[in-house]
Short mmCIF file of C-alpha atoms and ligand atoms in Angstrom, two decimals:
data_model
loop_
_atom_site.label_atom_id
_atom_site.label_comp_id
_atom_site.label_asym_id
_atom_site.label_seq_id
_atom_site.Cartn_x
_atom_site.Cartn_y
_atom_site.Cartn_z
CA UNK A 11 -93.74 84.79 4.13
CA UNK A 12 -90.48 86.55 4.45
CA UNK A 13 -88.35 87.02 1.13
CA UNK A 14 -86.26 83.99 0.63
CA UNK A 15 -84.14 84.56 -2.82
CA UNK A 16 -81.48 87.56 -2.43
CA UNK A 17 -80.14 89.08 -5.36
CA UNK A 18 -78.53 85.60 -6.42
CA UNK A 19 -80.80 82.78 -5.40
CA UNK A 20 -80.90 81.62 -1.38
CA UNK A 21 -78.06 82.03 0.37
CA UNK A 22 -77.18 81.18 4.13
CA UNK A 23 -74.77 79.82 6.91
CA UNK A 24 -75.39 75.95 6.30
CA UNK A 25 -77.49 74.03 8.93
CA UNK A 26 -78.27 77.52 10.46
CA UNK A 27 -80.09 79.60 7.98
CA UNK A 28 -80.08 76.98 4.86
CA UNK A 29 -80.61 73.66 6.21
CA UNK A 30 -81.29 70.26 4.47
CA UNK A 31 -84.98 70.56 5.29
CA UNK A 32 -85.01 74.08 3.14
CA UNK A 33 -83.33 72.32 0.17
CA UNK A 34 -85.60 69.47 0.05
CA UNK A 35 -88.31 72.12 0.49
CA UNK A 36 -86.89 73.87 -2.61
CA UNK A 37 -86.64 70.75 -4.73
CA UNK A 38 -90.08 69.91 -3.74
CA UNK A 39 -91.24 73.35 -4.86
CA UNK A 40 -89.31 73.49 -7.84
CA UNK A 41 -90.69 70.28 -8.96
CA UNK A 42 -94.24 71.49 -8.23
CA UNK A 43 -93.35 74.21 -10.15
CA UNK A 44 -92.17 72.66 -13.52
CA UNK A 45 -94.52 69.30 -13.19
CA UNK A 46 -92.09 66.71 -14.32
CA UNK A 47 -89.27 66.56 -16.58
CA UNK A 48 -85.14 66.25 -15.78
CA UNK A 49 -83.44 69.06 -13.69
CA UNK A 50 -79.86 69.24 -13.84
CA UNK A 51 -78.10 69.80 -9.93
CA UNK A 52 -74.47 70.66 -9.73
CA UNK A 53 -72.58 71.61 -6.62
CA UNK A 54 -69.50 73.86 -5.91
CA UNK A 55 -67.18 71.76 -3.42
CA UNK A 56 -68.22 73.21 0.40
CA UNK A 57 -68.87 70.99 3.02
CA UNK A 58 -71.95 71.24 3.15
CA UNK A 59 -72.50 70.96 -0.64
CA UNK A 60 -72.95 66.97 -1.03
CA UNK A 61 -75.79 67.12 2.19
CA UNK A 62 -77.75 70.08 0.42
CA UNK A 63 -77.36 67.90 -2.92
CA UNK A 64 -78.91 64.38 -1.38
CA UNK A 65 -81.77 66.74 0.18
CA UNK A 66 -82.50 68.81 -2.86
CA UNK A 67 -81.97 65.55 -5.17
CA UNK A 68 -84.88 64.01 -2.65
CA UNK A 69 -86.86 67.26 -2.89
CA UNK A 70 -87.19 66.75 -6.70
CA UNK A 71 -87.72 62.97 -6.81
CA UNK A 72 -90.30 63.50 -4.19
CA UNK A 73 -92.07 66.41 -6.28
CA UNK A 74 -91.69 63.93 -9.35
CA UNK A 75 -88.65 65.34 -11.40
CA UNK A 76 -85.82 63.41 -12.53
CA UNK A 77 -82.26 64.83 -11.27
CA UNK A 78 -79.31 64.41 -13.40
CA UNK A 79 -76.57 64.92 -11.02
CA UNK A 80 -73.42 66.58 -12.17
CA UNK A 81 -71.73 66.54 -8.95
CA UNK A 82 -69.03 68.76 -8.72
CA UNK A 83 -69.38 71.74 -11.20
CA UNK A 84 -68.28 75.44 -11.74
CA UNK A 85 -71.48 77.48 -12.52
CA UNK A 86 -71.30 78.28 -16.08
CA UNK A 87 -70.36 74.39 -16.67
CA UNK A 88 -74.04 73.87 -14.70
CA UNK A 89 -75.55 76.37 -17.10
CA UNK A 90 -74.22 74.75 -20.23
CA UNK A 91 -75.29 70.95 -18.98
CA UNK A 92 -78.95 72.65 -18.51
CA UNK A 93 -79.30 73.43 -22.24
CA UNK A 94 -76.60 70.67 -23.36
CA UNK A 95 -78.75 67.52 -21.92
CA UNK A 96 -82.30 69.45 -22.59
CA UNK A 97 -83.39 69.49 -18.84
CA UNK A 98 -86.16 71.47 -17.75
CA UNK A 99 -84.21 73.30 -15.07
CA UNK A 100 -80.73 73.76 -13.64
CA UNK A 101 -80.19 73.82 -9.98
CA UNK A 102 -76.65 75.07 -8.75
CA UNK A 103 -75.64 74.66 -5.16
CA UNK A 104 -72.83 77.28 -4.49
CA UNK A 105 -72.62 80.52 -1.96
CA UNK A 106 -70.26 81.62 -4.84
CA UNK A 107 -67.52 84.15 -3.06
CA UNK A 108 -68.89 83.66 0.53
CA UNK A 109 -66.74 82.23 3.08
CA UNK A 110 -66.78 78.13 3.71
CA UNK A 111 -69.68 78.30 6.21
CA UNK A 112 -71.89 79.89 3.75
CA UNK A 113 -74.14 78.16 0.55
CA UNK A 114 -76.76 78.74 -1.72
CA UNK A 115 -79.18 77.49 -3.82
CA UNK A 116 -79.95 78.83 -7.18
CA UNK A 117 -82.43 77.56 -10.27
CA UNK A 118 -81.60 77.87 -13.60
CA UNK A 119 -84.23 78.12 -16.55
CA UNK A 120 -84.15 75.61 -19.22
CA UNK A 121 -81.67 78.23 -21.19
CA UNK A 122 -79.14 78.09 -19.19
CA UNK A 123 -80.41 81.66 -17.46
CA UNK A 124 -80.66 82.19 -13.77
CA UNK A 125 -84.11 82.51 -12.74
CA UNK A 126 -85.81 86.00 -12.83
CA UNK A 127 -87.24 87.28 -9.87
CA UNK A 128 -90.86 86.57 -11.30
CA UNK A 129 -90.18 82.80 -11.60
CA UNK A 130 -88.39 83.16 -8.05
CA UNK A 131 -91.38 84.56 -6.32
CA UNK A 132 -93.66 81.86 -7.66
CA UNK A 133 -91.25 79.30 -6.07
CA UNK A 134 -91.60 81.53 -3.03
CA UNK A 135 -95.54 80.85 -3.30
CA UNK A 136 -95.44 77.26 -3.45
CA UNK A 137 -93.32 77.14 -0.71
CA UNK A 138 -95.51 79.04 1.32
CA UNK A 139 -98.70 76.79 0.27
CA UNK A 140 -96.63 73.54 1.10
CA UNK A 141 -95.20 71.68 -2.01
CA UNK A 142 -96.73 69.05 -3.07
CA UNK A 143 -95.64 65.03 -3.25
CA UNK A 144 -96.42 63.11 -5.98
CA UNK A 145 -98.15 59.44 -5.86
CA UNK A 146 -95.47 56.75 -5.22
CA UNK A 147 -95.88 55.62 -8.76
CA UNK A 148 -94.34 59.05 -9.95
CA UNK A 149 -91.62 59.75 -8.04
CA UNK A 150 -88.37 60.64 -10.15
CA UNK A 151 -85.32 59.20 -10.89
CA UNK A 152 -81.57 59.96 -10.31
CA UNK A 153 -78.79 59.89 -13.18
CA UNK A 154 -75.29 61.04 -13.30
CA UNK A 155 -73.88 62.89 -15.99
CA UNK A 156 -69.98 64.75 -16.28
CA UNK A 157 -70.79 68.09 -17.94
CA UNK A 158 -67.00 68.82 -18.27
CA UNK A 159 -65.89 67.23 -20.79
CA UNK A 160 -68.42 68.39 -23.06
CA UNK A 161 -68.12 72.12 -22.04
CA UNK A 162 -64.16 72.03 -22.49
CA UNK A 163 -65.12 70.41 -26.22
CA UNK A 164 -67.41 73.36 -26.93
CA UNK A 165 -64.92 75.80 -25.40
CA UNK A 166 -62.12 74.58 -27.55
CA UNK A 167 -64.10 74.71 -30.63
CA UNK A 168 -64.55 78.17 -30.48
CA UNK A 169 -60.80 79.23 -29.70
CA UNK A 170 -57.95 78.02 -31.23
CA UNK A 171 -54.86 77.54 -30.27
CA UNK A 172 -52.84 80.51 -29.02
CA UNK A 173 -49.43 81.62 -30.61
CA UNK A 174 -48.06 82.49 -28.03
CA UNK A 175 -47.35 80.25 -25.60
CA UNK A 176 -47.59 81.99 -22.13
CA UNK A 177 -46.99 81.18 -18.77
CA UNK A 178 -50.04 81.20 -16.83
CA UNK A 179 -50.34 80.82 -13.06
CA UNK A 180 -53.99 79.67 -11.84
CA UNK A 181 -54.93 80.46 -8.24
CA UNK A 182 -58.46 78.27 -8.23
CA UNK A 183 -59.06 79.30 -4.52
CA UNK A 184 -59.30 75.24 -3.51
CA UNK A 185 -62.55 75.32 -5.64
CA UNK A 186 -64.05 73.82 -8.28
CA UNK A 187 -62.67 76.42 -10.91
CA UNK A 188 -59.49 74.13 -10.75
CA UNK A 189 -61.78 71.25 -12.34
CA UNK A 190 -61.71 73.13 -15.79
CA UNK A 191 -59.39 76.15 -16.33
CA UNK A 192 -56.06 74.40 -15.73
CA UNK A 193 -56.41 71.76 -18.17
CA UNK A 194 -58.58 73.77 -20.87
CA UNK A 195 -55.65 76.58 -20.59
CA UNK A 196 -53.08 74.08 -21.28
CA UNK A 197 -54.69 72.48 -24.56
CA UNK A 198 -54.88 76.56 -25.82
CA UNK A 199 -51.35 76.09 -25.60
CA UNK A 200 -50.21 77.40 -21.89
CA UNK A 201 -47.87 76.62 -19.74
CA UNK A 202 -50.31 76.56 -16.33
CA UNK A 203 -48.94 76.58 -12.95
CA UNK A 204 -51.78 75.87 -10.53
CA UNK A 205 -52.16 77.73 -6.96
CA UNK A 206 -54.42 76.45 -4.67
CA UNK A 207 -55.29 73.99 -6.98
CA UNK A 208 -56.39 71.03 -4.80
CA UNK A 209 -60.08 70.64 -3.86
CA UNK A 210 -60.73 71.61 -0.26
CA UNK A 211 -64.16 72.69 0.77
CA UNK A 212 -62.75 74.99 3.80
CA UNK A 213 -60.74 77.10 1.51
CA UNK A 214 -57.77 77.13 3.29
CA UNK A 215 -55.90 78.65 0.73
CA UNK A 216 -57.61 82.12 0.05
CA UNK A 217 -60.88 84.27 0.90
CA UNK A 218 -63.07 83.38 -1.96
CA UNK A 219 -63.66 86.72 -3.33
CA UNK A 220 -62.03 88.19 -6.48
CA UNK A 221 -60.79 90.97 -4.75
CA UNK A 222 -57.28 92.74 -4.35
CA UNK A 223 -56.89 92.37 -1.39
CA UNK A 224 -57.20 88.30 -1.47
CA UNK A 225 -54.73 88.07 -4.62
CA UNK A 226 -51.79 88.80 -3.28
CA UNK A 227 -50.10 85.43 -2.95
CA UNK A 228 -51.48 85.12 -6.54
CA UNK A 229 -49.63 88.40 -7.26
CA UNK A 230 -46.11 87.01 -5.60
CA UNK A 231 -46.35 83.67 -7.24
CA UNK A 232 -46.73 85.46 -10.52
CA UNK A 233 -43.59 87.53 -10.28
CA UNK A 234 -41.70 84.63 -8.59
CA UNK A 235 -41.90 82.44 -11.54
CA UNK A 236 -41.83 84.72 -13.97
CA UNK A 237 -45.45 84.49 -15.21
CA UNK A 238 -47.02 86.57 -18.05
CA UNK A 239 -50.44 86.32 -16.36
CA UNK A 240 -52.56 85.39 -13.16
CA UNK A 241 -55.89 84.11 -13.39
CA UNK A 242 -58.21 84.09 -10.21
CA UNK A 243 -61.77 82.59 -9.83
CA UNK A 244 -64.21 82.81 -7.42
CA UNK A 245 -65.65 80.00 -5.17
CA UNK A 246 -67.82 79.41 -8.29
CA UNK A 247 -66.02 80.40 -11.55
CA UNK A 248 -68.39 82.48 -12.71
CA UNK A 249 -65.97 85.53 -12.31
CA UNK A 250 -62.21 86.12 -13.10
CA UNK A 251 -59.43 88.33 -11.87
CA UNK A 252 -56.60 88.84 -13.67
CA UNK A 253 -53.16 90.19 -12.23
CA UNK A 254 -50.63 91.38 -14.83
CA UNK A 255 -46.68 90.30 -15.07
CA UNK A 256 -45.65 92.81 -12.51
CA UNK A 257 -47.98 91.19 -10.33
CA UNK A 258 -50.72 94.25 -10.31
CA UNK A 259 -54.08 93.51 -10.44
CA UNK A 260 -56.31 94.41 -13.23
CA UNK A 261 -60.01 95.39 -11.69
CA UNK A 262 -62.99 93.26 -12.87
CA UNK A 263 -64.43 95.79 -15.12
CA UNK A 264 -61.12 96.49 -16.93
CA UNK A 265 -61.24 92.24 -17.42
CA UNK A 266 -64.59 93.15 -18.80
CA UNK A 267 -63.68 96.28 -21.00
CA UNK A 268 -60.75 94.48 -22.69
CA UNK A 269 -63.07 90.91 -23.45
CA UNK A 270 -65.79 93.24 -24.42
CA UNK A 271 -63.39 95.12 -27.11
CA UNK A 272 -61.83 91.98 -28.04
CA UNK A 273 -65.46 89.75 -28.54
CA UNK A 274 -67.24 92.47 -30.24
CA UNK A 275 -64.46 93.78 -32.59
CA UNK A 276 -66.14 93.49 -36.16
CA UNK A 277 -69.84 93.97 -34.78
CA UNK A 278 -72.38 96.63 -36.19
CA UNK A 279 -72.84 99.14 -33.18
CA UNK A 280 -72.52 96.89 -30.53
CA UNK A 281 -75.13 97.05 -27.25
CA UNK A 282 -72.92 96.58 -24.22
CA UNK A 283 -74.79 95.90 -20.79
CA UNK A 284 -73.29 96.83 -17.40
CA UNK A 285 -74.46 97.56 -14.14
CA UNK A 286 -74.72 101.44 -12.71
CA UNK A 287 -71.34 100.28 -10.70
CA UNK A 288 -68.72 99.73 -13.49
CA UNK A 289 -66.13 102.03 -14.65
CA UNK A 290 -66.37 104.75 -17.57
CA UNK A 291 -64.08 102.65 -19.07
CA UNK A 292 -66.85 100.55 -20.37
CA UNK A 293 -68.00 104.01 -22.45
CA UNK A 294 -64.45 104.40 -23.79
CA UNK A 295 -64.88 100.82 -25.11
CA UNK A 296 -68.44 101.44 -26.84
CA UNK A 297 -66.84 104.47 -28.20
CA UNK A 298 -63.58 103.01 -29.77
CA UNK A 299 -66.34 100.28 -31.08
CA UNK A 300 -69.27 102.74 -32.15
CA UNK A 301 -71.23 101.00 -29.82
CA UNK A 302 -73.60 102.07 -26.75
CA UNK A 303 -73.53 101.27 -22.99
CA UNK A 304 -76.82 100.13 -21.12
CA UNK A 305 -76.80 100.30 -17.59
CA UNK A 306 -78.62 98.31 -15.36
CA UNK A 307 -79.56 97.55 -11.91
CA UNK A 308 -76.46 95.45 -9.69
CA UNK A 309 -76.84 91.55 -10.49
CA UNK A 310 -77.01 88.98 -13.19
CA UNK A 311 -80.72 88.22 -13.21
CA UNK A 312 -80.99 92.58 -14.27
CA UNK A 313 -78.70 91.91 -17.32
CA UNK A 314 -79.85 88.58 -18.49
CA UNK A 315 -83.46 90.00 -18.33
CA UNK A 316 -82.50 93.37 -20.59
CA UNK A 317 -80.46 90.81 -22.67
CA UNK A 318 -83.31 89.44 -23.49
CA UNK A 319 -85.80 92.41 -23.82
CA UNK A 320 -83.21 94.58 -25.91
CA UNK A 321 -80.13 92.36 -27.28
CA UNK A 322 -76.51 92.91 -26.81
CA UNK A 323 -73.12 91.50 -27.73
CA UNK A 324 -71.96 91.31 -24.38
CA UNK A 325 -72.81 92.14 -20.57
CA UNK A 326 -70.78 92.15 -17.31
CA UNK A 327 -70.35 93.46 -14.15
CA UNK A 328 -67.70 95.21 -12.07
CA UNK A 329 -66.66 91.86 -9.80
CA UNK A 330 -65.09 90.39 -13.41
CA UNK A 331 -68.68 88.24 -13.89
CA UNK A 332 -68.74 88.43 -17.77
CA UNK A 333 -72.03 86.94 -19.76
CA UNK A 334 -71.27 85.96 -23.56
CA UNK A 335 -74.86 85.79 -24.82
CA UNK A 336 -74.12 83.80 -27.70
CA UNK A 337 -72.43 80.85 -25.84
CA UNK A 338 -74.37 81.08 -22.71
CA UNK A 339 -77.08 82.94 -20.29
CA UNK A 340 -74.92 83.32 -17.46
CA UNK A 341 -71.54 84.60 -16.55
CA UNK A 342 -68.73 82.50 -17.47
CA UNK A 343 -65.29 83.51 -15.52
CA UNK A 344 -63.64 80.50 -17.48
CA UNK A 345 -64.74 81.97 -20.85
CA UNK A 346 -63.59 85.40 -19.60
CA UNK A 347 -59.98 84.46 -18.67
CA UNK A 348 -59.86 82.30 -22.13
CA UNK A 349 -60.96 85.36 -24.07
CA UNK A 350 -58.77 87.88 -22.13
CA UNK A 351 -55.95 85.41 -23.16
CA UNK A 352 -57.26 85.50 -26.55
CA UNK A 353 -57.10 89.21 -26.69
CA UNK A 354 -53.47 89.46 -25.26
CA UNK A 355 -52.47 86.71 -27.83
CA UNK A 356 -53.89 88.89 -30.90
CA UNK A 357 -51.15 92.18 -29.46
CA UNK A 358 -47.40 91.30 -28.82
CA UNK A 359 -47.69 93.20 -25.70
CA UNK A 360 -47.34 92.21 -22.09
CA UNK A 361 -50.16 92.16 -19.67
CA UNK A 362 -49.54 95.42 -18.35
CA UNK A 363 -48.78 96.97 -21.61
CA UNK A 364 -52.12 95.79 -22.78
CA UNK A 365 -54.03 96.95 -19.86
CA UNK A 366 -52.76 100.72 -20.34
CA UNK A 367 -54.17 100.40 -24.10
CA UNK A 368 -57.44 101.71 -22.13
CA UNK A 369 -57.83 105.07 -20.42
CA UNK A 370 -56.41 104.50 -16.78
CA UNK A 371 -59.31 105.46 -14.11
CA UNK A 372 -58.92 104.73 -10.04
CA UNK A 373 -61.37 103.26 -8.17
CA UNK A 374 -62.29 103.60 -4.05
CA UNK A 375 -64.34 100.94 -2.99
CA UNK A 376 -65.76 100.74 0.73
CA UNK A 377 -68.73 99.68 2.71
CA UNK A 378 -70.52 100.74 5.72
CA UNK A 379 -72.61 98.97 7.84
CA UNK A 380 -76.50 99.74 8.14
CA UNK A 381 -79.13 97.86 9.64
CA UNK A 382 -81.57 96.25 6.98
CA UNK A 383 -84.63 98.10 8.08
CA UNK A 384 -82.69 101.46 7.85
CA UNK A 385 -81.91 100.95 4.23
CA UNK A 386 -84.58 102.56 2.46
CA UNK A 387 -84.61 105.39 4.80
CA UNK A 388 -81.19 106.07 4.31
CA UNK A 389 -81.16 106.16 0.81
CA UNK A 390 -83.89 108.50 1.07
CA UNK A 391 -81.94 110.85 2.66
CA UNK A 392 -78.88 110.46 0.42
CA UNK A 393 -81.21 111.20 -2.54
CA UNK A 394 -82.46 114.73 -0.85
CA UNK A 395 -78.83 115.00 -0.23
CA UNK A 396 -77.72 114.50 -3.87
CA UNK A 397 -81.10 116.43 -5.48
CA UNK A 398 -78.54 118.84 -7.16
CA UNK A 399 -76.31 116.37 -9.01
CA UNK A 400 -77.08 114.43 -12.37
CA UNK A 401 -77.82 111.03 -10.56
CA UNK A 402 -79.00 107.35 -12.00
CA UNK A 403 -81.38 105.99 -9.44
CA UNK A 404 -82.08 102.77 -11.09
CA UNK A 405 -80.05 100.85 -7.95
CA UNK A 406 -78.98 102.81 -5.02
CA UNK A 407 -77.71 106.23 -6.47
CA UNK A 408 -74.94 106.73 -8.99
CA UNK A 409 -73.97 110.46 -8.53
CA UNK A 410 -72.20 112.05 -11.72
CA UNK A 411 -69.66 114.52 -10.96
CA UNK A 412 -67.30 116.56 -13.45
CA UNK A 413 -64.40 114.08 -13.17
CA UNK A 414 -65.76 111.20 -11.59
CA UNK A 415 -68.92 109.11 -10.32
CA UNK A 416 -70.31 107.95 -6.80
CA UNK A 417 -72.20 105.22 -6.30
CA UNK A 418 -73.98 104.54 -2.92
CA UNK A 419 -76.03 101.63 -2.74
CA UNK A 420 -77.51 99.06 -0.67
CA UNK A 421 -76.27 95.38 -0.62
CA UNK A 422 -78.85 92.59 -1.59
CA UNK A 423 -77.38 90.17 0.36
CA UNK A 424 -75.77 91.75 3.71
CA UNK A 425 -76.82 94.60 6.00
CA UNK A 426 -74.37 96.81 4.04
CA UNK A 427 -74.36 100.15 2.42
CA UNK A 428 -71.29 99.96 -0.61
CA UNK A 429 -69.92 102.69 -1.70
CA UNK A 430 -67.59 103.23 -4.78
CA UNK A 431 -65.91 106.09 -6.40
CA UNK A 432 -64.24 106.69 -9.20
CA UNK A 433 -62.14 109.69 -10.97
CA UNK A 434 -59.51 109.84 -13.21
CA UNK A 435 -57.14 110.78 -10.34
CA UNK A 436 -56.40 108.28 -7.49
CA UNK A 437 -56.72 111.45 -5.20
CA UNK A 438 -59.88 112.73 -6.66
CA UNK A 439 -61.66 108.96 -6.13
CA UNK A 440 -60.32 109.07 -2.66
CA UNK A 441 -62.06 112.72 -2.03
CA UNK A 442 -65.07 111.63 -3.74
CA UNK A 443 -65.18 108.02 -1.38
CA UNK A 444 -64.45 110.11 2.00
CA UNK A 445 -67.32 112.49 0.60
CA UNK A 446 -69.87 109.35 -0.12
CA UNK A 447 -68.88 107.41 3.52
CA UNK A 448 -69.40 110.57 5.36
CA UNK A 449 -72.58 111.30 3.76
CA UNK A 450 -73.55 107.63 4.63
CA UNK A 451 -72.94 107.97 8.09
CA UNK A 452 -75.14 111.19 8.73
CA UNK A 453 -77.65 109.12 6.78
CA UNK A 454 -77.76 106.37 8.64
CA UNK A 455 -77.13 108.05 12.09
CA UNK A 456 -79.93 109.86 10.97
CA UNK A 457 -78.48 113.42 11.55
MG1 MG B 20 -69.51 83.36 -8.01
#
């Protein structure tokens, strides 16, 4: 049985790799695993979303579970609703930052955390045996609920109205973040300008991944309408990137760092969980707070597992996904944006000045194609090549240099290797990235 789940659920091109039949069987398998109860189902606004939702709900029902359909919803709201409505599990139909032709199915447990690997493996085993259908008397029912108002109220209970009346451009990427963030920020006292604000499952406005090269229009809009900052979500709003008032993108790990410093202030020796792929700026934040940084493998499930094992005040990734464990056990791009605004509100600085309150690092991010079957061998060759350095091998290879670090890591979802470099100067970061790419190419070609 081939491995079905990647680093974040099942992903693939709709109707080619991810079919209604597969959604149906995944629904049946989850119902078989749970043995009944209610499952919250949410989806982003891809053109394939409703089709997969209908199939998945049919699978849940035929396997004996009730479905609570939430309809269009950001991922953090699905996590919130799974707990709020006391469901046995949640299912989110989204391909996050992947292009419009993709979709994905991801399971959540009754605490609103993504299924850990062992639970996904259990689902895979049930699928390979063939999931069961229940007797006609026990077929599940379908109910509908709107989780958005409850989520927004819960955020507003935690965050007071802001002192400053910030002008904020929200780039919702024509996706489900638009259903929450603009309204929430208005409630908090912001003046909101919406960009790519209408929902469109072909995502015509921009690519969904929240990386600087996709945020040019947001940057121009922020500058053009003299906004205080810009906020960009990915396709399911579990990630946020910020653009300052000059149109400069504040990277995901810096957003995380600023939010962590704000959120954890006053807490004794906080534990900051992050991955091998994030900036050293997190170490600076931990030093300011008298806390510590724990680096795990890349991926939300790894962070949640470590949160559950060792505790922690906050967890986050370089892509701008932050988990606030006393709020949700799920990356929440909406709460991340709100916390950043609250942090900024407590200073009297502009966003660019605020960003300078943490040390600057330069990062270079590259990728190189590498066939799936070669990845393990390439990694072994790279480990041999850098055996003289201090290396963190928990996920790929994070190689520490005196003045920076280099991460060479095989992607869990695509046939590529990622090459990240960071240093205190741009020149050194470029040098390290070039070194990484050179060694990667050599290792892939087998020289
Ligand atoms: Mg996402």
